[in-house]
Coordinates of N, CA and C in Angstrom, one line a residue:
K1 N -36.2 69.4 38.6 CA -36.4 68.1 37.9 C -38.0 67.3 38.2
Q2 N -37.7 67.3 39.2 CA -38.7 66.4 40.1 C -40.1 67.1 40.2
W3 N -40.5 68.3 40.1 CA -41.5 68.8 39.9 C -42.1 68.8 38.5
Y4 N -41.3 69.0 37.4 CA -41.3 69.1 36.4 C -41.7 67.2 36.2
Q5 N -41.4 66.6 36.4 CA -41.7 65.1 36.0 C -43.3 64.8 37.0
R6 N -43.6 65.3 37.8 CA -44.8 65.5 38.3 C -45.9 66.4 37.4
R7 N -45.7 67.6 37.2 CA -46.4 68.3 36.3 C -46.6 67.5 34.9
V8 N -45.6 67.0 34.5 CA -46.0 66.3 32.9 C -46.8 65.2 33.1
A9 N -46.9 64.3 34.5 CA -47.6 63.5 34.7 C -49.2 63.5 35.0
I10 N -49.4 64.9 35.3 CA -50.8 65.2 35.4 C -51.3 66.0 34.5
T11 N -50.6 66.4 33.3 CA -51.0 67.3 32.5 C -51.7 66.7 31.0
A12 N -52.7 67.0 30.5 CA -53.6 66.8 29.5 C -52.7 66.8 28.5
G13 N -52.4 65.8 27.6 CA -51.5 65.4 26.3 C -51.9 66.4 25.2
K14 N -53.6 66.9 24.9 CA -53.5 67.7 23.7 C -53.5 69.2 24.1
T15 N -53.9 69.4 25.2 CA -54.0 71.1 25.8 C -52.5 71.3 26.7
G16 N -52.0 70.6 27.1 CA -50.7 70.7 28.2 C -50.9 71.5 29.1
Q17 N -52.4 71.5 29.6 CA -52.4 72.4 30.8 C -52.9 71.3 31.9
I18 N -52.7 71.5 33.3 CA -53.0 70.6 34.3 C -54.2 70.2 34.3
D19 N -54.7 68.8 34.4 CA -55.8 67.8 34.0 C -56.2 67.6 35.4
M20 N -57.1 68.7 36.1 CA -57.7 68.5 37.7 C -58.5 67.5 37.6
E21 N -58.8 66.5 37.2 CA -59.6 65.5 37.0 C -58.3 64.5 38.0
I22 N -57.0 64.4 37.2 CA -56.3 63.3 37.7 C -55.5 63.9 39.2
L23 N -55.9 65.2 39.3 CA -55.4 65.3 40.6 C -56.2 64.9 41.8
M24 N -57.9 65.5 41.2 CA -58.6 64.8 42.4 C -59.1 63.8 42.4
T25 N -59.2 62.8 41.4 CA -59.5 61.6 41.8 C -58.8 60.5 41.4
G26 N -57.2 60.9 40.7 CA -56.1 59.8 40.1 C -56.0 59.1 38.7
M27 N -57.3 59.6 38.4 CA -57.7 59.4 36.8 C -58.2 60.4 35.8
S28 N -57.9 60.2 34.6 CA -58.2 61.6 33.8 C -59.6 61.4 33.6
A29 N -60.2 62.5 33.2 CA -61.8 62.4 33.0 C -61.8 61.4 31.6
S30 N -60.9 61.3 30.6 CA -61.3 60.6 29.4 C -61.4 59.1 30.1
S31 N -60.1 58.6 30.8 CA -60.0 57.4 31.5 C -61.5 57.0 32.3
R32 N -61.8 58.2 33.0 CA -63.0 57.6 33.7 C -64.3 57.4 32.7
A33 N -64.5 58.1 31.6 CA -65.6 58.2 31.0 C -65.6 56.9 30.1
K34 N -64.1 56.2 30.0 CA -64.2 55.1 29.0 C -64.4 53.7 30.0
R35 N -64.3 54.0 30.9 CA -64.5 53.1 32.3 C -66.1 53.1 32.2
A36 N -66.5 53.8 32.3 CA -68.0 54.2 32.7 C -68.6 53.4 31.1
E37 N -68.3 53.7 30.1 CA -68.5 53.5 28.7 C -68.6 51.6 28.9
L38 N -67.5 51.3 29.1 CA -66.9 50.0 29.0 C -67.9 49.1 30.2
G39 N -68.3 50.0 31.0 CA -69.4 49.2 32.1 C -70.6 48.6 31.4
K40 N -71.1 49.9 31.1 CA -72.4 50.0 30.2 C -72.5 48.6 29.1
F41 N -71.3 48.8 28.2 CA -71.4 47.7 27.8 C -71.3 46.3 28.4
V42 N -70.6 46.0 29.3 CA -70.4 44.8 30.0 C -71.9 44.7 30.4
I43 N -72.9 45.2 31.0 CA -74.0 45.2 31.7 C -75.1 44.8 30.6
Q44 N -75.3 45.5 29.2 CA -75.7 45.2 28.1 C -75.1 43.9 27.5
T45 N -74.0 43.3 27.6 CA -73.3 42.0 27.0 C -74.4 40.9 27.8
L46 N -74.3 41.2 29.2 CA -75.2 40.5 30.2 C -76.8 40.3 29.9
K47 N -77.2 41.3 29.7 CA -78.9 41.2 29.3 C -78.8 40.8 28.3
N48 N -78.2 40.9 27.0 CA -78.2 40.2 25.7 C -78.0 38.8 26.0
G49 N -77.2 38.2 26.6 CA -76.9 36.9 27.0 C -78.0 36.6 27.9
N50 N -78.9 37.1 28.7 CA -79.8 36.4 29.6 C -79.5 35.2 30.3
R51 N -78.0 35.1 30.8 CA -77.5 34.5 31.6 C -76.4 34.7 32.3
A52 N -75.7 33.6 33.1 CA -74.4 33.8 33.8 C -73.3 33.8 32.4
F53 N -72.3 34.4 32.9 CA -71.1 34.1 32.2 C -69.7 33.6 32.9
K54 N -68.8 33.0 32.2 CA -67.7 32.7 33.3 C -67.2 33.9 33.3
M55 N -66.2 34.4 33.6 CA -65.3 35.3 33.7 C -64.9 35.8 32.6
S56 N -63.8 34.4 31.9 CA -63.2 34.5 30.8 C -64.0 34.8 29.6
E57 N -65.1 33.9 29.5 CA -65.8 34.0 28.0 C -66.7 35.5 28.3
L58 N -67.0 36.2 29.3 CA -67.6 37.7 29.4 C -66.2 38.5 28.4
Y59 N -65.2 38.3 29.0 CA -64.3 38.9 28.8 C -64.1 38.9 27.2
D60 N -64.1 37.6 26.6 CA -63.9 37.5 25.3 C -65.1 38.0 24.5
T61 N -66.4 37.7 24.9 CA -67.3 38.4 24.0 C -67.3 39.6 24.1
C62 N -67.0 40.6 24.9 CA -67.0 41.8 25.2 C -65.4 42.4 24.0
K63 N -64.4 41.6 24.2 CA -63.5 42.0 23.3 C -63.6 42.3 22.0
E64 N -64.6 41.0 21.4 CA -65.0 41.1 20.3 C -65.7 42.1 19.9
G65 N -66.8 42.4 20.9 CA -68.1 43.3 20.6 C -67.6 44.6 20.5
Y66 N -66.9 45.1 21.6 CA -66.5 46.4 21.8 C -65.5 47.1 21.1
K67 N -65.9 48.5 20.6 CA -65.6 48.8 19.3 C -64.1 49.4 19.5
D68 N -63.9 50.0 21.2 CA -62.4 50.2 21.8 C -61.9 49.2 22.0
G69 N -60.7 49.2 22.1 CA -59.9 48.3 22.4 C -59.7 48.5 24.1
F70 N -59.7 47.4 25.0 CA -59.6 47.4 26.5 C -58.4 46.7 27.2
T71 N -58.0 46.6 27.9 CA -56.5 45.8 28.8 C -57.8 45.1 29.8
Q72 N -57.0 43.7 29.9 CA -57.5 42.8 31.2 C -57.7 43.5 32.7
M73 N -56.5 44.3 32.7 CA -56.9 45.2 34.0 C -57.9 46.3 33.8
Q74 N -58.1 47.0 32.8 CA -59.5 47.9 32.9 C -60.8 47.3 32.9
Y75 N -60.8 46.0 32.4 CA -61.9 44.9 32.3 C -62.1 44.5 33.9
E76 N -61.1 44.2 34.9 CA -61.3 43.6 36.1 C -61.8 45.4 36.6
M77 N -61.1 46.3 36.7 CA -61.4 47.1 37.2 C -63.3 47.6 37.0
V78 N -63.7 47.7 35.8 CA -64.8 47.7 35.7 C -65.6 46.6 36.5
L79 N -65.4 45.4 36.2 CA -66.1 44.4 37.1 C -66.0 44.6 38.8
R80 N -65.2 45.1 38.8 CA -65.0 45.5 40.4 C -66.0 46.6 40.8
D81 N -65.9 47.7 40.1 CA -67.0 48.7 39.9 C -68.3 48.2 39.9
L82 N -68.5 47.5 39.0 CA -69.8 47.1 38.5 C -70.5 46.3 39.9
T83 N -69.9 45.5 40.4 CA -69.5 44.8 41.7 C -70.2 45.9 43.0
E84 N -69.4 46.9 43.1 CA -69.3 47.9 44.3 C -70.8 48.3 44.1
E85 N -71.1 48.6 43.0 CA -72.4 49.6 42.5 C -73.4 48.5 43.0
N86 N -73.2 47.1 42.8 CA -74.3 46.2 43.4 C -75.5 46.1 41.7
K87 N -74.3 46.3 40.6 CA -75.2 46.0 39.6 C -74.9 44.4 39.0
I88 N -74.0 43.6 39.3 CA -73.8 42.3 39.0 C -73.1 41.5 40.3
V89 N -72.9 40.3 40.2 CA -72.6 39.3 41.2 C -71.6 38.5 40.6
Q90 N -70.4 38.3 41.2 CA -69.6 37.1 40.7 C -69.4 36.0 41.7
T91 N -69.8 35.5 41.6 CA -69.7 33.9 41.9 C -68.6 33.3 42.5
S92 N -68.5 32.4 43.4 CA -67.0 31.6 43.7 C -66.7 30.8 42.7
N93 N -67.4 30.4 41.9 CA -67.1 29.8 40.9 C -66.7 30.5 39.5
R94 N -66.7 31.8 39.9 CA -66.0 32.9 38.4 C -66.8 32.9 37.2
H95 N -68.1 33.1 38.1 CA -69.4 33.0 37.0 C -69.7 34.8 37.2
I96 N -70.2 35.2 36.5 CA -70.9 36.6 36.5 C -72.1 36.9 35.9
R97 N -72.8 37.4 36.9 CA -74.3 37.8 36.2 C -74.8 38.8 36.8
L98 N -75.8 39.3 36.3 CA -76.8 40.8 36.4 C -77.1 40.4 38.0
K99 N -77.3 41.3 38.6 CA -77.7 41.4 40.2 C -79.6 41.7 39.8
E100 N -80.1 40.7 40.2 CA -81.6 40.5 40.5 C -82.2 41.7 41.0
A101 N -83.3 42.6 40.8 CA -83.9 43.8 41.1 C -84.5 43.1 42.4

């Protein structure tokens, strides 16, 4: 029973085959693609705004303009990724801006 539960957890929904991306990275290929797409949208939103945003204001702006839905947790993971990639800066007073080149 336990081996079956593990297999179901790493199986691609449409094909029924084991998703190797989940095994290697812990995240499905479609989840990684969506995360990257949301990251690009956040960067574009910051560029279009041409200023620093409060974290909650940026979330609301992205939520309104992004064609696919996303959760608060996905948003925070994207911000963490962008910070680690040195694309954005999060200040102590919870503002986010693009990192200057």
